[in-house]
Tab-separated table of C-alpha atoms in Angstrom:
chain	number	residue	atom	x	y	z
N	997	MET	CA	0.022	0.408	0.183
N	998	ALA	CA	1.675	3.480	-1.534
N	999	SER	CA	2.272	5.806	1.663
N	1000	THR	CA	0.479	8.930	2.040
N	1001	THR	CA	2.977	10.948	2.219
N	1002	PRO	CA	6.346	10.997	1.342
N	1003	LEU	CA	8.154	8.620	3.577
N	1004	GLN	CA	11.677	9.489	5.479
N	1005	GLY	CA	14.994	8.313	7.243
N	1006	THR	CA	14.459	4.664	7.254
N	1007	GLU	CA	11.237	4.065	6.367
N	1008	LEU	CA	11.862	5.484	2.728
N	1009	VAL	CA	14.915	3.252	2.423
N	1010	ASP	CA	13.286	0.836	3.334
N	1011	CYS	CA	10.615	1.502	1.786
N	1012	ALA	CA	12.940	2.217	-1.869
N	1013	ARG	CA	14.556	-0.932	-1.036
N	1014	ALA	CA	11.248	-3.211	-0.989
N	1015	ASN	CA	10.232	-1.742	-4.904
N	1016	ALA	CA	13.987	-0.894	-6.050
N	1017	LYS	CA	13.002	-4.494	-8.480
N	1018	GLN	CA	9.525	-2.102	-10.007
N	1019	GLY	CA	10.966	0.499	-10.815
N	1020	ILE	CA	11.252	3.951	-10.018
N	1021	GLU	CA	7.930	5.219	-10.449
N	1022	THR	CA	6.553	2.421	-8.761
N	1023	ALA	CA	9.174	3.330	-5.687
N	1024	ALA	CA	8.254	6.327	-5.152
N	1025	TYR	CA	4.544	6.669	-5.816
N	1026	GLN	CA	4.729	3.312	-3.054
N	1027	CYS	CA	7.486	5.749	-1.419
N	1028	GLY	CA	5.035	8.902	-1.370
N	1029	TYR	CA	6.460	10.873	-3.577
N	1030	GLY	CA	3.980	10.644	-6.447
N	1031	ASN	CA	5.721	11.167	-9.792
N	1032	ASP	CA	7.609	13.990	-8.150
N	1033	LEU	CA	10.539	11.273	-8.824
N	1034	ASN	CA	13.809	13.884	-8.300
N	1035	LYS	CA	12.285	14.499	-5.389
N	1036	PHE	CA	12.274	11.464	-4.358
N	1037	ALA	CA	15.294	10.352	-6.316
N	1038	ARG	CA	16.542	13.599	-3.636
N	1039	GLU	CA	15.052	12.562	-0.310
N	1040	LEU	CA	16.337	8.607	-0.585
N	1041	ARG	CA	20.164	10.110	-1.346
N	1042	GLU	CA	20.031	11.732	2.001
N	1043	ALA	CA	18.210	9.550	3.845
N	1044	CYS	CA	21.141	7.056	2.176
N	1045	GLU	CA	24.081	8.865	3.453
N	1046	ALA	CA	22.800	9.603	6.486
N	1047	MET	CA	22.797	6.236	7.145
N	1048	ASN	CA	26.203	6.123	5.654
N	1049	LEU	CA	25.073	4.132	2.607
N	1050	GLN	CA	26.718	4.406	-0.846
N	1051	VAL	CA	24.148	4.523	-2.867
N	1052	LYS	CA	24.213	6.528	-6.285
N	1053	GLU	CA	21.041	3.985	-8.354
N	1054	LEU	CA	18.297	2.572	-6.743
N	1055	THR	CA	18.979	-1.212	-8.082
N	1056	GLU	CA	21.533	-0.615	-5.670
N	1057	LEU	CA	19.479	-1.353	-2.681
N	1058	ILE	CA	18.546	-4.246	-3.628
N	1059	THR	CA	20.835	-6.768	-1.906
N	1060	ASP	CA	21.916	-9.875	-2.566
N	1061	GLN	CA	19.052	-11.585	-0.282
N	1062	ASP	CA	17.637	-10.436	-1.995
N	1063	LEU	CA	18.357	-12.567	-5.009
N	1064	ILE	CA	18.677	-15.227	-3.423
N	1065	LEU	CA	14.916	-15.325	-1.894
N	1066	GLU	CA	13.611	-14.964	-5.692
N	1067	LEU	CA	15.852	-17.815	-6.728
N	1068	GLY	CA	13.479	-20.131	-5.164
N	1069	THR	CA	10.467	-18.352	-7.226
N	1070	GLY	CA	11.176	-20.119	-10.601
N	1071	GLU	CA	8.992	-24.026	-11.618
N	1072	VAL	CA	9.689	-27.049	-11.059
N	1073	ILE	CA	10.023	-30.073	-13.539
N	1074	ALA	CA	10.347	-33.247	-12.663
N	1075	PRO	CA	9.159	-37.323	-12.926
N	1076	ASN	CA	6.170	-37.718	-11.306
N	1077	THR	CA	7.673	-40.626	-9.207
N	1078	ALA	CA	11.642	-41.584	-9.281
N	1079	SER	CA	10.772	-44.240	-11.712
N	1080	GLU	CA	9.880	-42.770	-14.479
N	1081	LEU	CA	12.504	-40.618	-16.410
């Protein structure tokens, strides 16, 4: 659910990270910035700096753990039984 007011600080970073895979437009909207991508980017950069995070792009917020969790979302193709090959 999108925030009704623009998020700040760690809440902004957490929300942006959670929506980073969907792109900057979605992340800005979900974090309460609507279509104001410049303000979203500026506030996110400042929030990251306050947390001592060196982030230049939204995609840098996606961690290895996020990518590992995504690995288990594929379709399993296997025989019905061990004897069927």
